[in-house]
Coordinates of C-alpha atoms and ligand atoms in Angstrom, one line a residue:
M189 CA 70.0 118.5 108.6
T190 CA 72.2 117.0 111.4
P191 CA 75.9 117.3 110.7
G192 CA 77.4 114.4 109.1
A193 CA 74.1 113.4 106.9
D194 CA 75.4 115.5 104.0
E195 CA 78.6 114.2 104.0
A196 CA 77.2 110.7 104.3
I197 CA 75.2 111.0 101.3
A198 CA 78.0 112.5 99.3
R199 CA 80.4 109.7 100.4
D200 CA 78.1 107.1 99.4
A201 CA 77.3 108.6 96.0
G202 CA 81.0 108.3 95.3
D203 CA 81.7 105.0 96.7
P204 CA 82.9 102.4 94.0
L205 CA 81.8 99.5 96.2
A206 CA 78.4 100.8 97.2
A207 CA 76.5 98.3 94.7
F208 CA 77.8 95.3 96.9
A209 CA 75.4 96.1 99.7
A210 CA 72.5 95.0 97.5
E211 CA 74.3 91.6 97.2
F212 CA 73.3 91.0 100.8
H213 CA 70.4 90.1 102.8
H214 CA 69.9 92.8 105.4
P215 CA 68.0 92.3 108.6
Y216 CA 64.5 94.2 109.3
D217 CA 62.9 94.5 112.4
D218 CA 58.9 93.5 113.2
A219 CA 57.9 96.7 111.9
G220 CA 59.4 96.1 108.5
R221 CA 62.3 98.6 109.2
K222 CA 65.5 97.8 107.9
R223 CA 68.2 97.5 110.6
V224 CA 71.3 99.0 110.6
Y225 CA 73.5 96.4 110.9
L226 CA 77.0 96.9 112.4
C227 CA 77.8 93.6 113.8
G228 CA 80.0 91.9 111.2
H229 CA 82.6 91.5 113.9
S230 CA 80.3 88.9 115.2
L231 CA 78.4 87.5 112.4
G232 CA 78.4 88.8 108.9
L233 CA 75.4 89.1 106.7
Q234 CA 74.2 86.5 104.3
S235 CA 74.9 87.1 100.7
Q236 CA 72.2 86.6 98.2
S237 CA 74.5 84.1 96.4
V238 CA 74.7 81.6 99.4
A239 CA 71.3 80.1 98.6
S240 CA 72.3 79.1 95.1
Y241 CA 75.4 77.5 96.2
V242 CA 73.8 75.4 98.8
E243 CA 70.9 74.4 96.7
Q244 CA 73.5 73.4 94.1
E245 CA 75.0 71.1 96.4
L246 CA 71.4 69.7 97.5
E247 CA 70.5 69.1 93.8
D248 CA 73.7 67.5 93.0
W249 CA 73.5 65.1 96.0
Q250 CA 69.5 64.4 95.1
R251 CA 70.5 64.0 91.3
L252 CA 73.8 62.1 91.9
G253 CA 74.0 60.4 95.0
V254 CA 77.5 59.3 95.7
I255 CA 78.5 60.0 92.1
G256 CA 78.6 63.6 93.2
H257 CA 82.0 63.1 94.8
H258 CA 83.4 63.3 91.1
E259 CA 80.5 64.8 89.0
A260 CA 78.6 67.4 90.9
S261 CA 79.3 70.7 89.4
R262 CA 81.9 71.5 92.2
P263 CA 83.1 68.0 92.8
W264 CA 83.0 67.1 96.6
I265 CA 86.4 65.1 96.5
S266 CA 88.2 68.2 95.8
Y267 CA 85.5 70.8 97.2
H268 CA 87.9 72.6 99.7
E269 CA 90.7 73.2 97.3
Q270 CA 88.2 75.7 95.7
A271 CA 88.8 77.9 98.7
A272 CA 92.5 77.9 98.7
A273 CA 93.2 80.8 96.0
P274 CA 90.9 83.2 97.4
L275 CA 91.9 82.4 101.2
A276 CA 95.5 82.7 100.0
A277 CA 94.8 86.1 98.6
L278 CA 93.1 87.1 101.7
V279 CA 95.8 86.2 104.3
G280 CA 98.9 87.0 101.8
A281 CA 99.9 83.3 101.6
Q282 CA 100.7 80.8 98.8
E283 CA 98.1 78.4 98.0
I284 CA 99.8 75.6 99.7
E285 CA 99.9 77.5 103.2
V286 CA 96.1 77.5 103.5
V287 CA 93.1 75.3 103.9
A288 CA 89.7 75.7 104.8
M289 CA 88.6 73.2 107.6
N290 CA 87.1 72.6 111.1
S291 CA 86.4 75.8 113.2
L292 CA 88.9 78.3 114.8
T293 CA 89.4 76.4 118.2
V294 CA 89.8 73.1 116.9
N295 CA 92.3 74.4 114.2
L296 CA 94.3 76.0 117.1
H297 CA 94.6 72.6 118.9
L298 CA 95.5 71.0 115.9
M299 CA 98.4 73.4 115.3
M300 CA 99.5 73.2 119.0
V301 CA 99.7 69.4 118.6
S302 CA 102.3 70.0 115.7
F303 CA 103.9 73.2 117.0
F304 CA 103.9 73.5 120.5
R305 CA 106.5 71.0 121.8
P306 CA 107.6 72.2 125.1
D307 CA 110.8 70.8 126.5
A308 CA 112.6 71.1 130.1
A309 CA 114.0 74.3 129.2
R310 CA 111.6 76.0 126.7
N311 CA 108.3 75.5 127.9
R312 CA 106.3 78.8 128.1
V313 CA 103.5 80.3 126.1
L314 CA 103.0 84.1 125.7
I315 CA 99.5 85.2 125.0
E316 CA 97.5 88.6 126.0
K317 CA 95.7 88.7 129.4
S318 CA 92.5 89.6 127.7
A319 CA 92.9 87.0 124.9
F320 CA 89.5 85.5 123.6
P321 CA 88.7 82.9 126.5
S322 CA 88.6 80.0 123.9
D323 CA 92.2 80.6 123.0
R324 CA 93.2 80.6 126.8
Y325 CA 91.1 77.4 127.5
A326 CA 92.8 75.9 124.6
I327 CA 96.4 76.9 125.6
V328 CA 95.9 75.9 129.3
S329 CA 94.6 72.6 128.3
Q330 CA 97.5 72.1 126.0
L331 CA 99.8 72.9 129.0
A332 CA 98.1 70.4 131.1
F333 CA 98.3 67.9 128.3
H334 CA 102.2 68.4 128.7
G335 CA 102.2 68.2 132.4
L336 CA 102.5 72.0 132.7
N337 CA 100.4 74.7 134.2
A338 CA 99.3 78.2 133.6
R339 CA 100.8 79.6 136.6
E340 CA 104.1 78.8 135.8
H341 CA 104.2 78.6 132.0
L342 CA 101.7 81.0 130.7
V343 CA 103.0 84.5 130.1
E344 CA 100.4 87.3 129.8
I345 CA 100.8 90.6 128.4
E346 CA 98.5 93.4 129.2
P347 CA 98.3 97.2 128.4
R348 CA 100.1 99.6 130.6
E349 CA 98.6 100.9 133.7
G350 CA 95.9 103.4 132.8
E351 CA 96.1 102.3 129.0
R352 CA 93.7 100.4 127.2
V353 CA 95.6 98.7 124.4
L354 CA 98.9 97.0 123.9
R355 CA 102.0 98.8 122.9
T356 CA 104.2 96.9 120.2
E357 CA 107.4 97.9 122.1
D358 CA 106.0 96.4 125.4
I359 CA 105.2 93.0 123.7
V360 CA 108.6 92.9 122.0
E361 CA 110.2 93.6 125.2
R362 CA 108.5 91.0 127.1
I363 CA 109.3 88.2 124.3
D364 CA 112.8 89.5 124.5
T365 CA 113.0 89.0 128.2
Q366 CA 111.3 85.5 128.2
G367 CA 113.8 84.6 125.2
D368 CA 114.6 81.0 125.2
R369 CA 112.0 79.9 127.8
L370 CA 109.4 80.9 125.1
A371 CA 108.1 77.9 123.0
L372 CA 104.8 79.6 121.7
V373 CA 103.7 83.2 121.2
L374 CA 100.1 83.4 120.3
L375 CA 98.7 86.8 119.3
P376 CA 95.5 88.1 117.7
G377 CA 95.6 90.0 114.4
V378 CA 92.9 92.4 115.6
Q379 CA 91.9 92.1 119.3
Y380 CA 88.3 91.3 119.7
L381 CA 87.6 93.5 122.6
T382 CA 89.3 96.7 122.0
G383 CA 89.4 96.6 118.1
Q384 CA 93.1 97.2 118.1
S385 CA 95.1 95.7 115.2
L386 CA 98.5 94.7 116.1
D387 CA 101.5 95.6 114.3
L388 CA 102.3 91.9 113.5
A389 CA 105.5 92.0 111.4
P390 CA 107.8 93.0 114.3
L391 CA 106.0 90.9 116.7
I392 CA 106.3 87.8 114.5
A393 CA 110.0 88.6 113.9
A394 CA 110.5 89.0 117.8
G395 CA 108.8 85.9 118.4
R396 CA 110.8 83.9 116.1
R397 CA 114.2 85.7 117.2
A398 CA 113.6 84.3 120.5
G399 CA 113.4 80.8 119.0
A400 CA 109.7 80.4 119.6
V401 CA 107.1 79.5 117.3
V402 CA 104.6 82.4 116.3
G403 CA 100.8 81.6 115.8
L404 CA 98.0 83.8 115.2
D405 CA 94.3 84.0 115.9
L406 CA 92.9 85.8 112.9
A407 CA 89.1 85.6 113.8
H408 CA 88.6 89.5 113.6
A409 CA 91.4 90.1 111.1
I410 CA 90.7 87.8 108.1
G411 CA 88.5 89.8 105.5
N412 CA 88.9 93.0 107.5
T413 CA 92.8 93.9 107.4
L414 CA 95.5 93.3 105.1
L415 CA 97.6 90.3 105.9
H416 CA 101.0 89.1 104.4
L417 CA 101.3 86.0 106.5
H418 CA 103.8 84.4 104.3
E419 CA 106.3 87.3 104.1
W420 CA 105.8 88.1 107.8
N421 CA 107.0 84.6 108.4
A422 CA 104.4 83.5 111.1
D423 CA 104.6 79.7 111.5
F424 CA 100.7 79.1 111.7
A425 CA 97.6 81.0 111.9
V426 CA 94.0 79.9 112.4
W427 CA 90.5 81.8 111.7
C428 CA 86.9 81.4 111.6
S429 CA 84.8 82.4 108.7
Y430 CA 81.4 83.8 110.1
K431 CA 82.5 87.3 111.0
Y432 CA 84.0 89.2 108.2
L433 CA 84.0 86.5 105.8
N434 CA 80.3 86.4 106.1
A435 CA 80.2 82.4 105.5
G436 CA 77.4 81.9 108.0
P437 CA 77.0 80.8 111.7
G438 CA 79.6 78.1 112.7
A439 CA 80.9 78.2 109.3
V440 CA 84.1 76.3 108.0
G441 CA 87.2 77.9 109.5
G442 CA 90.5 77.8 108.3
C443 CA 94.4 77.5 108.9
F444 CA 97.9 78.8 107.6
V445 CA 100.7 76.7 107.9
H446 CA 104.1 78.4 106.7
E447 CA 105.6 76.9 103.5
R448 CA 108.9 76.3 105.6
H449 CA 106.8 73.5 107.4
A450 CA 105.0 72.0 104.3
R451 CA 107.3 69.0 104.0
R452 CA 108.3 68.4 107.5
S453 CA 107.9 64.9 108.3
D454 CA 109.4 65.1 111.9
L455 CA 106.3 67.0 113.0
P456 CA 103.9 65.0 115.2
R457 CA 100.1 65.6 114.1
F458 CA 96.7 64.3 114.5
A459 CA 96.3 62.5 111.4
G460 CA 93.3 61.8 109.4
W461 CA 92.7 60.3 105.7
W462 CA 91.7 63.7 104.2
G463 CA 95.4 64.7 105.3
H464 CA 96.5 62.0 103.1
D465 CA 97.8 62.3 99.5
P466 CA 94.8 62.1 97.4
A467 CA 96.7 60.1 94.8
T468 CA 96.9 57.2 97.1
R469 CA 94.1 57.8 99.5
F470 CA 91.7 55.4 98.0
R471 CA 94.4 52.5 98.3
M472 CA 93.2 52.4 101.8
G473 CA 96.8 51.6 103.0
P474 CA 98.0 51.4 106.6
D475 CA 100.5 54.1 106.4
F476 CA 99.6 57.9 106.4
S477 CA 101.4 59.9 103.7
P478 CA 100.5 63.8 104.4
I479 CA 99.8 66.2 101.7
V480 CA 102.3 68.7 101.1
G481 CA 101.3 72.0 102.9
A482 CA 98.4 73.0 105.2
D483 CA 96.1 70.4 103.5
G484 CA 98.1 67.7 105.3
W485 CA 96.4 68.8 108.4
Q486 CA 92.9 68.0 107.4
I487 CA 91.1 65.1 109.2
S488 CA 88.1 64.3 107.9
N489 CA 86.2 64.9 104.7
P490 CA 84.8 68.6 104.7
P491 CA 81.2 69.1 105.3
I492 CA 80.1 70.3 101.9
L493 CA 76.8 72.0 103.0
S494 CA 78.7 74.2 105.2
T495 CA 81.7 75.0 103.0
A496 CA 79.2 76.0 100.1
P497 CA 78.8 79.5 102.0
L498 CA 82.3 80.2 102.4
L499 CA 82.7 79.5 98.6
A500 CA 79.9 81.8 97.9
S501 CA 81.4 84.5 100.2
L502 CA 85.0 84.3 98.7
E503 CA 83.7 84.8 95.2
I504 CA 82.5 88.2 96.3
F505 CA 85.8 88.9 97.9
Q506 CA 87.5 88.2 94.9
R507 CA 85.5 90.5 92.9
A508 CA 85.6 93.4 95.4
G509 CA 89.2 93.0 96.0
M510 CA 90.4 93.3 99.6
R511 CA 92.6 96.5 98.9
R512 CA 89.7 98.5 97.9
L513 CA 87.5 96.9 100.6
R514 CA 90.5 98.2 103.0
E515 CA 90.4 101.5 101.6
K516 CA 86.7 102.0 102.1
S517 CA 87.0 100.3 105.6
I518 CA 89.4 102.9 106.7
A519 CA 87.2 105.8 105.5
L520 CA 83.9 104.3 106.8
T521 CA 85.5 103.5 110.3
G522 CA 87.3 107.0 110.2
F523 CA 83.8 108.6 109.6
L524 CA 82.3 106.8 112.4
H525 CA 85.0 108.1 114.7
R526 CA 84.8 111.5 113.6
L527 CA 81.0 111.6 114.0
I528 CA 81.4 110.2 117.5
D529 CA 83.7 113.2 118.3
A530 CA 81.3 115.5 116.6
L531 CA 77.9 114.3 118.0
L532 CA 78.9 112.9 121.4
P533 CA 81.6 115.1 122.6
G534 CA 83.0 113.8 126.0
R535 CA 80.2 111.2 126.2
V536 CA 81.8 108.4 124.9
E537 CA 85.4 106.9 125.0
V538 CA 86.4 105.4 122.1
I539 CA 88.8 102.7 123.1
T540 CA 90.1 101.6 119.6
P541 CA 93.1 103.2 118.4
R542 CA 92.3 106.2 115.9
A543 CA 95.3 105.5 113.6
P544 CA 93.8 103.6 110.5
D545 CA 96.7 100.9 110.7
E546 CA 96.1 100.3 114.4
R547 CA 92.5 99.3 113.6
G548 CA 90.2 97.3 111.4
C549 CA 86.3 98.1 110.9
Q550 CA 85.6 97.9 114.5
L551 CA 85.3 100.5 117.2
S552 CA 84.7 99.7 120.8
L553 CA 83.0 102.3 122.8
R554 CA 82.8 103.0 126.5
I555 CA 79.9 105.1 127.5
A556 CA 81.0 107.5 130.3
R557 CA 78.1 106.7 132.6
P558 CA 77.7 104.2 135.3
P559 CA 77.8 100.4 133.7
A560 CA 73.8 100.1 134.1
A561 CA 73.3 103.3 132.3
A562 CA 75.7 102.5 129.5
K563 CA 74.0 99.1 129.1
R564 CA 70.6 100.7 128.8
C565 CA 72.2 102.8 126.0
H566 CA 73.1 99.6 124.1
E567 CA 69.4 98.5 124.7
L568 CA 67.9 101.8 123.3
L569 CA 70.3 101.5 120.4
S570 CA 69.0 98.1 119.6
A571 CA 65.4 99.2 119.9
A572 CA 66.3 102.0 117.5
G573 CA 67.1 99.5 115.1
V574 CA 71.1 99.5 115.3
V575 CA 72.7 96.0 115.7
G576 CA 76.1 96.4 117.6
D577 CA 76.9 94.3 120.5
W578 CA 77.7 94.7 124.0
R579 CA 80.7 92.9 126.1
D580 CA 80.7 92.9 129.8
P581 CA 81.1 95.0 131.7
D582 CA 81.1 98.2 129.6
V583 CA 82.0 97.7 125.9
L584 CA 80.0 98.5 123.1
R585 CA 81.3 97.4 119.8
L586 CA 80.2 98.7 116.3
A587 CA 81.7 97.6 113.0
P588 CA 80.7 99.1 109.7
A589 CA 81.7 96.2 107.2
P590 CA 82.8 97.7 103.8
L591 CA 81.0 95.0 101.8
Y592 CA 77.4 95.9 102.8
N593 CA 77.5 99.0 104.9
S594 CA 77.3 102.5 103.9
F595 CA 78.3 105.9 105.0
H596 CA 74.7 106.6 105.7
D597 CA 74.4 103.4 108.0
V598 CA 77.4 105.0 109.9
F599 CA 75.5 108.2 110.3
A600 CA 72.1 106.7 111.5
A601 CA 74.1 104.6 114.0
V602 CA 75.7 107.6 115.6
D603 CA 72.5 109.7 115.3
A604 CA 70.6 106.7 117.2
L605 CA 73.5 106.6 119.6
S606 CA 73.5 110.1 120.6
Q607 CA 69.7 110.1 121.2
A608 CA 70.4 106.9 123.3
V609 CA 72.9 108.8 125.3
E610 CA 70.8 111.8 125.9
A611 CA 67.7 109.4 126.9
Ligands
PLP799 C1 89.0 86.1 118.7 C2 88.3 84.6 118.6 N1 89.0 83.7 118.7 C3 88.4 82.3 118.9 C4 87.2 82.4 118.6 C5 86.4 80.9 118.7 O1 85.9 80.7 117.6 P1 85.3 79.2 117.3 O2 84.0 78.9 117.9 O3 85.2 78.8 115.8 O4 86.3 78.1 117.7 C6 86.3 83.4 118.4 C7 84.8 83.4 118.2 O5 84.2 84.4 118.3 C8 87.0 84.6 118.4 O6 86.4 85.9 118.3

């Protein structure tokens, strides 16, 4: 047997979370073979329970019409509130600090409207040079909205010459140097391309020490790594729910606003009726009275049909428990790294840091070949039924998700990858 196969079988047999995989729909290829799905960093799999959550809403709408706002089995009027406790648990927050709403970039804009308040002296934004493009577009457009520009007001951090990932001390030093010119620091929880998990506590502390607002993009971190947003004192965070949260394509995202901002009436915000105090919302008065906490940043009433899969997913996270998931994830991705070392020595560079607290589920690989041949490897891997993804010019991303992937999936993926590299 190929090295690693026995270990995979033994570890699956001892995995206390193994049964969760059967709660998900796994994709199949045209020949009816189950695919090895290692793409939860892009779009998580659908749980079996999603259909019943969505059907319940369709049924309630059929049966009740408008009365469903109050009498649906999960009343629509307060529907989003059901996501608060499980989301708070996932990001390490109080319930009033989180809200499920909109999508990530929309939430980022809403947060910047309130928290990016540049003045003549403090008007710069610090991000990473290879930030997800949508974040950069959002920031540059907000700079322009304030009459500022990327050339003078965007501070971009990147890894040291010859290195692939960021160093905490370099980011802290840059924040310290920028000091009172920094209005906003926006950092990822897990970097989308390299899979690096940033050490957020000291980075948030440095940003706040400089007097800047600190915001986080948790697209690749929520449902993946352990987060303590309240304790870490981040000002705001935004996320999407279609990756590790498995809430479906374009699912409703979310937002964290630290409790210290919960009652601030001095903050400008783009208001809408769903952010208004529900006790007086239907008096339809002219003056906006925001809900205390993150709920007060809502604008419109939530899309019930696309929030239903999120509730289905959060129920699974509550049962599995984020700590246990993270424990399995560390083992699963560690196994992936070890197998790559063993089966592909010198053929593949793993860009993602090896230390468990510097990564989440994902490993980003560079195949040591010319780019065209490396991309061909990805195509062969796909043809062999392994679903990862490719980011130009040369990065292959694979992410075993502890809810639905097994150690055997990891073994099968590396086995297929070594055959693809040989070919
Ligand atoms: C790191 C990161 N930020 C932002 C986004 C944009 O998300 P949305 O389309 O929900 O605005 C994505 C999408 O994949 C992402 O990976």
